[in-house]
Tab-separated table of C-alpha atoms in Angstrom:
chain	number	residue	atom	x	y	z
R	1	UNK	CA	-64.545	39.436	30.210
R	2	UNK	CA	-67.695	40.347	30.488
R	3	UNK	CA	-70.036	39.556	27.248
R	4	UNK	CA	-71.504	42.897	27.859
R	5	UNK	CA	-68.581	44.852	27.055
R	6	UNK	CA	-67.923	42.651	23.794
R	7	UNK	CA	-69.152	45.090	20.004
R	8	UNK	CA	-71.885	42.202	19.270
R	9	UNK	CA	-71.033	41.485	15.475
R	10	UNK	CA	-73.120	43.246	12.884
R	11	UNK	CA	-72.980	43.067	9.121
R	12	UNK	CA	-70.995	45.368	7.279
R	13	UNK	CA	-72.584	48.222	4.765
R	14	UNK	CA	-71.970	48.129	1.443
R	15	UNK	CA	-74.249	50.416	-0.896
R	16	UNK	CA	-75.084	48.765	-4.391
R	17	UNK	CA	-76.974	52.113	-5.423
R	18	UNK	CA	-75.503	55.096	-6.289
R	19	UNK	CA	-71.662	54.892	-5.390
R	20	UNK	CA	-71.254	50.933	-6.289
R	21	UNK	CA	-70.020	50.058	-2.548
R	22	UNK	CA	-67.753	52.496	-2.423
R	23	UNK	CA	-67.038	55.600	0.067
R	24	UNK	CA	-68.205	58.720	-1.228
R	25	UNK	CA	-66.510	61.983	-0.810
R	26	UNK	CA	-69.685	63.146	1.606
R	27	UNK	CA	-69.173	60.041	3.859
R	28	UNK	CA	-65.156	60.167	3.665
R	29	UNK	CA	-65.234	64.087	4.532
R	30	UNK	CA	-68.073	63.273	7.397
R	31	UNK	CA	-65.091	61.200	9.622
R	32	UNK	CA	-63.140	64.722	10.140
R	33	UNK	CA	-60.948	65.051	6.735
R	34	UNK	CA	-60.413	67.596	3.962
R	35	UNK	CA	-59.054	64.675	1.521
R	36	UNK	CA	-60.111	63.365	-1.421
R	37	UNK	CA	-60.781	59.639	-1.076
R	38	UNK	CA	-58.347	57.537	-1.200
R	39	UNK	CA	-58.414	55.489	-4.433
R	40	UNK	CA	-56.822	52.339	-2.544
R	41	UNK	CA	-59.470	52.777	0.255
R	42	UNK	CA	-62.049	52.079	-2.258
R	43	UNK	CA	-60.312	49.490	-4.420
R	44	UNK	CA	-59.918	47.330	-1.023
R	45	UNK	CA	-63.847	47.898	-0.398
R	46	UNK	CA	-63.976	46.645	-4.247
R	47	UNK	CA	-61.917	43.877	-3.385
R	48	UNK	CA	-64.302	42.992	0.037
R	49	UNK	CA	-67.273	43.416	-2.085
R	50	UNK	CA	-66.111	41.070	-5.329
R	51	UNK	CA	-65.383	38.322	-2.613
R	52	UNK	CA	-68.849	38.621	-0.611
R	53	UNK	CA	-70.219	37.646	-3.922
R	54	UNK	CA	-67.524	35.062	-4.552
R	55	UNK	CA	-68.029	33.067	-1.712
R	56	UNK	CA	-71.765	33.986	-0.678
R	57	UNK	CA	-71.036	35.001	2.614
R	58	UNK	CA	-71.777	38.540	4.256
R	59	UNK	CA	-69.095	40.780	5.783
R	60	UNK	CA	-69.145	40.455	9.657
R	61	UNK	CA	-67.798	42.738	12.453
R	62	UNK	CA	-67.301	42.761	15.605
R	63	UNK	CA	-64.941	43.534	18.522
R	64	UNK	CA	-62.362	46.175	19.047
R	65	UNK	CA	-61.392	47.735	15.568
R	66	UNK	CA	-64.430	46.668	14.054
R	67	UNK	CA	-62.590	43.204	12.642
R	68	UNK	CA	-63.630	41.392	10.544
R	69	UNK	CA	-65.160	37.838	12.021
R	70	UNK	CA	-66.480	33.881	11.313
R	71	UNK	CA	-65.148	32.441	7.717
R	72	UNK	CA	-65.523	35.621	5.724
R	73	UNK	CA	-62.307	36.423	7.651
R	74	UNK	CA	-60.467	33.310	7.073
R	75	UNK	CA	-61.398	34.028	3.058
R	76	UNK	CA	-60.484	37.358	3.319
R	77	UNK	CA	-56.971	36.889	5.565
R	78	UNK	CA	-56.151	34.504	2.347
R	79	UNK	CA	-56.836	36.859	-0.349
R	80	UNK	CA	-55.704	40.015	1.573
R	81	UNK	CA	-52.242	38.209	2.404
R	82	UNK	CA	-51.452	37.152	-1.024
R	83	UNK	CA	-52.126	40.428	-2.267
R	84	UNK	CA	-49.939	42.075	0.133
R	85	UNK	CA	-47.227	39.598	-1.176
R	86	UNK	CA	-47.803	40.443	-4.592
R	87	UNK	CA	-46.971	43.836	-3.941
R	88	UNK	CA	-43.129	44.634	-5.096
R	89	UNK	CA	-43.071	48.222	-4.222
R	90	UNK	CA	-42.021	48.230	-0.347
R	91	UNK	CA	-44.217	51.711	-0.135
R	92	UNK	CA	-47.131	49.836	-2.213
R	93	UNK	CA	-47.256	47.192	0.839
R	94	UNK	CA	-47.396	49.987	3.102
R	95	UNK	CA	-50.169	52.058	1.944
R	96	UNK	CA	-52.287	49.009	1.194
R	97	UNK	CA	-51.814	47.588	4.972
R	98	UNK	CA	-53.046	51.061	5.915
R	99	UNK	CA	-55.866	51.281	3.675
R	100	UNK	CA	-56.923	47.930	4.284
R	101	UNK	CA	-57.397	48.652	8.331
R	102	UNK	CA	-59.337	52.166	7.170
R	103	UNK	CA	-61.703	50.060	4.420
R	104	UNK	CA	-62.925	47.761	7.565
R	105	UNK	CA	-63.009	50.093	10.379
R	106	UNK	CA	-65.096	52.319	7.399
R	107	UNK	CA	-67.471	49.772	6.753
R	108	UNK	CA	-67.493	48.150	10.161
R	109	UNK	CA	-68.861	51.487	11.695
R	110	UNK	CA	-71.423	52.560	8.915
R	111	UNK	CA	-74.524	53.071	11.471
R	112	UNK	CA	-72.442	51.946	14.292
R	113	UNK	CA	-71.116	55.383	15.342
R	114	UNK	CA	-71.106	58.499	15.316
R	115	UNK	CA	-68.645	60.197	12.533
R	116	UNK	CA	-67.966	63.368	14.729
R	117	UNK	CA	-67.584	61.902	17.790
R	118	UNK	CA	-66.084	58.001	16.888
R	119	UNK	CA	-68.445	56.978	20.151
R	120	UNK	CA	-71.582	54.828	19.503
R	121	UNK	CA	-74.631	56.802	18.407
R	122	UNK	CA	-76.267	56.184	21.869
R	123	UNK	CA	-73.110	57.245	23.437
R	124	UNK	CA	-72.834	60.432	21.426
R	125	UNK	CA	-71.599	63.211	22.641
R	126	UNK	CA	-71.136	65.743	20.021
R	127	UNK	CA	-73.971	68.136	21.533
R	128	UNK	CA	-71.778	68.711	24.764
R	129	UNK	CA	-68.550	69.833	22.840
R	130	UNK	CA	-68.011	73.814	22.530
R	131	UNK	CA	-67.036	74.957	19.172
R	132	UNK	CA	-64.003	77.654	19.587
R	133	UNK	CA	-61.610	79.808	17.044
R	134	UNK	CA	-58.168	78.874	17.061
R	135	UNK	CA	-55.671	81.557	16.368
R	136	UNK	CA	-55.403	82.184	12.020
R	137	UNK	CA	-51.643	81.776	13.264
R	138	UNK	CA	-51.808	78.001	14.253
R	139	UNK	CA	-52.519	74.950	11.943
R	140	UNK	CA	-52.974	71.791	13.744
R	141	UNK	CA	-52.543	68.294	12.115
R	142	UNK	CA	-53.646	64.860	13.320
R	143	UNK	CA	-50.606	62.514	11.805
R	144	UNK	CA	-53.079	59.430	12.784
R	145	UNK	CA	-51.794	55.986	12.370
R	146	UNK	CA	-54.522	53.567	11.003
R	147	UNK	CA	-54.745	51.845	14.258
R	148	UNK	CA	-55.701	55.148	15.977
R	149	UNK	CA	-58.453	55.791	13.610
R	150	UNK	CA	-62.365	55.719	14.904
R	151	UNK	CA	-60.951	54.797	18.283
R	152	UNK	CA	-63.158	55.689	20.814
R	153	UNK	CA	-61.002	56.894	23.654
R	154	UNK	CA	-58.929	58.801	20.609
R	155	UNK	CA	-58.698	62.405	21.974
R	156	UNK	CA	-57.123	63.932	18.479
R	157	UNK	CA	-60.323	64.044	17.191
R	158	UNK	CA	-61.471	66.464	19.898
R	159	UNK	CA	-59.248	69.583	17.800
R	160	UNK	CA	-61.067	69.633	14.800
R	161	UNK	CA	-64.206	69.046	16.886
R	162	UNK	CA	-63.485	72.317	18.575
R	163	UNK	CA	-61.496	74.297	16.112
R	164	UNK	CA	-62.772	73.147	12.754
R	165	UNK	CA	-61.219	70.759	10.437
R	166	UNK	CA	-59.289	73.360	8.353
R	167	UNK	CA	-57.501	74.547	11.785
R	168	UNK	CA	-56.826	71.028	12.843
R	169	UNK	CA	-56.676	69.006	10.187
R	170	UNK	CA	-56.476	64.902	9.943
R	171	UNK	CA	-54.117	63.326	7.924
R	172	UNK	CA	-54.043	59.267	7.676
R	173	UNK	CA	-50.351	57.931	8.070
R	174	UNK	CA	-49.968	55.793	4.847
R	175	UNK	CA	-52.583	57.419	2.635
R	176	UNK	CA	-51.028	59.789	0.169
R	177	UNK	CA	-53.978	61.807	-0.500
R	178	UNK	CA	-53.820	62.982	3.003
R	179	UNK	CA	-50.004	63.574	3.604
R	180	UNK	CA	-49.822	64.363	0.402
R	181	UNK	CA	-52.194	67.944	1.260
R	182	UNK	CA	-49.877	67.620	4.757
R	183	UNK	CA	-46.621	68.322	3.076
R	184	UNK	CA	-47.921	70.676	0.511
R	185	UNK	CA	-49.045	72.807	3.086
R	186	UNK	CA	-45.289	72.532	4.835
R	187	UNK	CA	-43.624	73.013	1.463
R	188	UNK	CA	-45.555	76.324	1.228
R	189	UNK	CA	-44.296	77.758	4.728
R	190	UNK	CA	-40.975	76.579	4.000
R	191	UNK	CA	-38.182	75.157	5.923
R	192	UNK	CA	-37.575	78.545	7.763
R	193	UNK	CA	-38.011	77.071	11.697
R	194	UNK	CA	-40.836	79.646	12.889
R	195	UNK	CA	-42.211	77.517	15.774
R	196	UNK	CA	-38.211	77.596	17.308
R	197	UNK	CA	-38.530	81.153	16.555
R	198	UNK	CA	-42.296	81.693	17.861
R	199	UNK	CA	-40.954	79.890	21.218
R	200	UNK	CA	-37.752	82.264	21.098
R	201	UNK	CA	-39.196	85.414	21.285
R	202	UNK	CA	-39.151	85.645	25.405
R	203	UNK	CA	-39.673	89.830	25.643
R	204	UNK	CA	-41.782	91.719	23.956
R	205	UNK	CA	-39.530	94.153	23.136
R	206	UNK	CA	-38.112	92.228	20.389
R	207	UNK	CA	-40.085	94.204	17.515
R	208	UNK	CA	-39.465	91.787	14.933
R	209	UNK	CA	-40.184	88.768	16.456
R	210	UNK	CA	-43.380	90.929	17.367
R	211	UNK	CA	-44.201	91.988	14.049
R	212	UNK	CA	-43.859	88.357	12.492
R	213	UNK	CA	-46.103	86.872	14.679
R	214	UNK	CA	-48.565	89.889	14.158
R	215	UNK	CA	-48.553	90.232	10.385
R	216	UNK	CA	-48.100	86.169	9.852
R	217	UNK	CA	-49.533	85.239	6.375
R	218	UNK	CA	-48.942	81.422	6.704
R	219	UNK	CA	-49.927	79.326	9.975
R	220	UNK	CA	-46.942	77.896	11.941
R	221	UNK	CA	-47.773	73.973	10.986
R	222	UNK	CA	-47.902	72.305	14.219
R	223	UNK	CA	-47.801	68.100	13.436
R	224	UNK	CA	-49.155	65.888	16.593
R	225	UNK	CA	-48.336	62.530	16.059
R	226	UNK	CA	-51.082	60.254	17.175
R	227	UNK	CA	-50.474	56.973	17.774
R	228	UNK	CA	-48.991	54.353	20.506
R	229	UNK	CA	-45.759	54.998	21.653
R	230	UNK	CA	-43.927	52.317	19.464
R	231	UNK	CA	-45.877	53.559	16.456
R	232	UNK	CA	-45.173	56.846	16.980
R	233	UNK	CA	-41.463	55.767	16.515
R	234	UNK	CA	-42.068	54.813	12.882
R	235	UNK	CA	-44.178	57.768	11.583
R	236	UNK	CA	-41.802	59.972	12.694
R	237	UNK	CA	-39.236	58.423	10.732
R	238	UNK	CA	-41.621	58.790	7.903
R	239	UNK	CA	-41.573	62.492	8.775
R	240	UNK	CA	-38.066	62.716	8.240
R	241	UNK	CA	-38.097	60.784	5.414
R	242	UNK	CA	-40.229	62.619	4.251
R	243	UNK	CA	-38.826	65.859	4.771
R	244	UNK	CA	-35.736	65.323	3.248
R	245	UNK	CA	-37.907	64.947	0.031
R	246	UNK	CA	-39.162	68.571	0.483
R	247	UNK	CA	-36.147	70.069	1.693
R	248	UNK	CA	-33.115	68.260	1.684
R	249	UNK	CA	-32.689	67.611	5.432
R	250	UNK	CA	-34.031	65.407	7.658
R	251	UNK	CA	-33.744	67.567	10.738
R	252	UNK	CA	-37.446	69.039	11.364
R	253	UNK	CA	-37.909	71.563	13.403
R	254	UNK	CA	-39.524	70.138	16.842
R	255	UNK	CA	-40.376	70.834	20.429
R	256	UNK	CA	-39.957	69.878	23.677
R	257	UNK	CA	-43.186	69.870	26.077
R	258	UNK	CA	-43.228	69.936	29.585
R	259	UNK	CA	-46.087	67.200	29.808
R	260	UNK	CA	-48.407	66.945	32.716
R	261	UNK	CA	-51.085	64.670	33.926
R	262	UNK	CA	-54.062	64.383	31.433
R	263	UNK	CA	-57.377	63.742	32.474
R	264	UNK	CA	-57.586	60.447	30.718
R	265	UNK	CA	-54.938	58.782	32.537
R	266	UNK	CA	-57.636	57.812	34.562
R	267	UNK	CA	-59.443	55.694	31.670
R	268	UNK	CA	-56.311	55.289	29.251
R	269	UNK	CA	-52.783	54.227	30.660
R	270	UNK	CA	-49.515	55.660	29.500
R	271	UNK	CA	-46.015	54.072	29.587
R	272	UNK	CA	-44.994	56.763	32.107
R	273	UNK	CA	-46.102	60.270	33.397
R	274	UNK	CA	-44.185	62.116	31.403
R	275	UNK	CA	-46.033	60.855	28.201
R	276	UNK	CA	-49.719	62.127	27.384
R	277	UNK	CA	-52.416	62.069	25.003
R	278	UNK	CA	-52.501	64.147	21.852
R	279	UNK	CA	-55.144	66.597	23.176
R	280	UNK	CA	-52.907	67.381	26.213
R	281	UNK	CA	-49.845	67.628	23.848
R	282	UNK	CA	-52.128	70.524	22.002
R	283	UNK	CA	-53.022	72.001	25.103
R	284	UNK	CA	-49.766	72.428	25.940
R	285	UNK	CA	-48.341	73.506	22.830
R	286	UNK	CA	-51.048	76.554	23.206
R	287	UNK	CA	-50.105	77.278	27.094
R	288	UNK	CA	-46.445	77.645	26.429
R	289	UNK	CA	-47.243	80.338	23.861
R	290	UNK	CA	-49.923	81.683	25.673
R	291	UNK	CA	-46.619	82.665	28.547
R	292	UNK	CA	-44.758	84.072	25.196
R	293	UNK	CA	-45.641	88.369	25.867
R	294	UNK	CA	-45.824	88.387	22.241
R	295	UNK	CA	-48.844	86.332	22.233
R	296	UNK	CA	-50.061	87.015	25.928
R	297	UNK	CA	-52.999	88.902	23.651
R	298	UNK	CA	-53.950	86.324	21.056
R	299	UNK	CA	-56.274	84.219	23.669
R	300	UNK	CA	-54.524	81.132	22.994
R	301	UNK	CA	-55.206	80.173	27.184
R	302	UNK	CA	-58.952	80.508	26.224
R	303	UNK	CA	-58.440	77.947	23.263
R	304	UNK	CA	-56.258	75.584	25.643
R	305	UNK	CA	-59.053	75.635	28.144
R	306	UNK	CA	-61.582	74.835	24.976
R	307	UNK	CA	-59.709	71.435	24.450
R	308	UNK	CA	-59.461	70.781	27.856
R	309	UNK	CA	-63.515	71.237	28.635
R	310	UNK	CA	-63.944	68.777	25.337
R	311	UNK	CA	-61.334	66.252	26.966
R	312	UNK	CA	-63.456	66.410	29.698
R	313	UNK	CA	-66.953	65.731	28.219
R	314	UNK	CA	-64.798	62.581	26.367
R	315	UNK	CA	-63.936	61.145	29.778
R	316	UNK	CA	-67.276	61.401	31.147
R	317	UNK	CA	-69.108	60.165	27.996
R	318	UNK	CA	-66.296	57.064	28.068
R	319	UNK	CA	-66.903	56.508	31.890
R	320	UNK	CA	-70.538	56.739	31.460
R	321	UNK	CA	-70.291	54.070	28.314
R	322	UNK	CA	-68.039	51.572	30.471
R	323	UNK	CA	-70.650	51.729	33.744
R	324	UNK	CA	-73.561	50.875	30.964
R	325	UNK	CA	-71.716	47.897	29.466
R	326	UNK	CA	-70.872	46.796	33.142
R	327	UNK	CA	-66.951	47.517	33.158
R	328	UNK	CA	-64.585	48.658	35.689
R	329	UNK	CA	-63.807	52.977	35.404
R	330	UNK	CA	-60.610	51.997	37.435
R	331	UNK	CA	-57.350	51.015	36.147
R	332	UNK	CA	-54.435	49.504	37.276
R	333	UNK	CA	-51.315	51.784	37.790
R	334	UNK	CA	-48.238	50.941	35.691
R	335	UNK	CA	-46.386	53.654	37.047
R	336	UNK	CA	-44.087	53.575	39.615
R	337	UNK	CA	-42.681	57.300	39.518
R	338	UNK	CA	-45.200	60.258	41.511
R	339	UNK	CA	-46.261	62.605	39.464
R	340	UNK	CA	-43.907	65.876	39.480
């Protein structure tokens, strides 16, 4: 590889004015979320902090995921592990393994990058991506896995760039605080399945599927899940979980996409064709309606085509990045299907 394309390691920030080393809510809100912050976020900074002193050494990073590196790691693995072990509560292990990758991609990126974009600040893009209204009827949210989070060829993060983090909102798989506001939302629309129904309404002559959508009071909650394919698999297990919690069944109400190519198949691969990224999968969720005649008049195509302008600026701010460092814009194909 070439040593060019390689983070070069850089100590992490921890303020000892003001907030203690901890993330304030300013910071925390600055990444793209609505949340408070999470308490265990902040008790695992605590934690990185106390043992900096400890063992005189600074915090490193370096590398993809901003990880930690030289012996502060091999301190910190130690401590971390045992900790995790200590842990009864099965949940407990969970949301500290997920707040312990947001505490050092947090601190690993302080000054690093930009928190609008997730791209370095010389790399930044943010002044090239179109602001645009999304539909009051529509509520977006980012079910992120940790691993997904601050990555730079992420395209979630391009919805609430675009519509505003209150239309597309991010919520942190494994951090209460965030699905906590997720499924409070959901338990306020209720079970009743309004995006099957939304999707139902083929003719405009059907006046009360009509008058729903036009009188709506409460957005139809639309969750993406972001993550790798194999992730993706567990979260949405969580969802059902989950939703047999809030309502007493685990069957949530989903659709079916018909996927196409996205523009960052050329930079990111996917298992297959058929699979996308999670700005695509919103593109497509607002197409589809945008064919429904009882939303033909709600502009959703000009909101698609929003997304789809910001995926592009991503690509070419990505491909621009990888010819400065030096790397190869090509990738290998995995695929051995055409694309339909």
């Amino acid at each position: 590889m070439n040593s060019a394309s390689r983070s070069s390691p850089r100590e992490g920030q921890i303020n000892d004015t003001g907030c203690g080393g901890t993330i304030t809510l300013e910071e925390w809100q600055g990444w793209g979320f609505v949340s408070p912050v999470p308490s265990m976020v902040n008790e695992v900074i605590q934690d990185l902090k106390l043992l900096e002193n400890n063992i005189d050494s600074h915090m490193v990073f370096g590398g993809n995921g901003s990880k930690l590196q030289g012996d502060f790691r091999i301190q910190e693995d130690k401590k971390h592990r045992a900790k995790y072990l200590a842990l009864g509560d099965s949940d407990k292990k969970f949301q500290f393994f997920s707040a312990r990758q947001i505490a050092c991609w947090l601190l690993g990126s302080r000054g690093y990058i930009c928190q609008k974009c997730w791209l370095p600040m010389k790399d930044c893009m943010c002044s090239k991506v179109k602001p645009c209204s999304l539909w009051r009827g529509i509520r977006f949210w980012l079910y992120m896995h940790p691993k997904d989070f601050l990555r730079q060829n992420n395209t979630g993060k391009l919805l609430w760039q675009v519509f505003g983090v209150h239309a597309a909102t991010l919520c942190l798989y494994g951090i209460s605080e965030d699905e906590e506001i997720m499924w409070n939302a959901s338990r306020d629309a209720g079970i009743a399945k309004t995006v099957q129904d939304a999707f139902s309404c083929q003719s405009s002559a059907d006046l009360e599927c009509t008058r729903s959508l036009a009188t709506i009071d409460r957005p139809l909650n639309f969750v993406l899940i972001d993550g790798t394919w194999s992730n993706s698999a567990q979260m949405f297990r969580r969802l059902k979980e989950q939703a047999k919690l809030v309502w007493g069944e685990e069957d949530l109400p989903c659709i079916s996409l018909a996927a196409g190519a996205s523009a960052m198949h050329k930079l990111r691969l996917q298992p297959s064709w058929d699979r996308t990224c999670t700005a695509a999968a919103a593109i497509g969720v607002l197409g589809e309606l945008q064919l429904l005649p009882v939303c033909s008049f709600l502009g959703l195509d000009k909101q698609a085509e929003a997304v789809e302008n910001a995926l592009v600026v991503l690509l070419e701010a990505l491909t621009a990045r990888r010819l400065r460092m030096g790397r190869s814009i090509t990738r290998k194909v995995r695929h051995s299907r055409d694309i339909c």
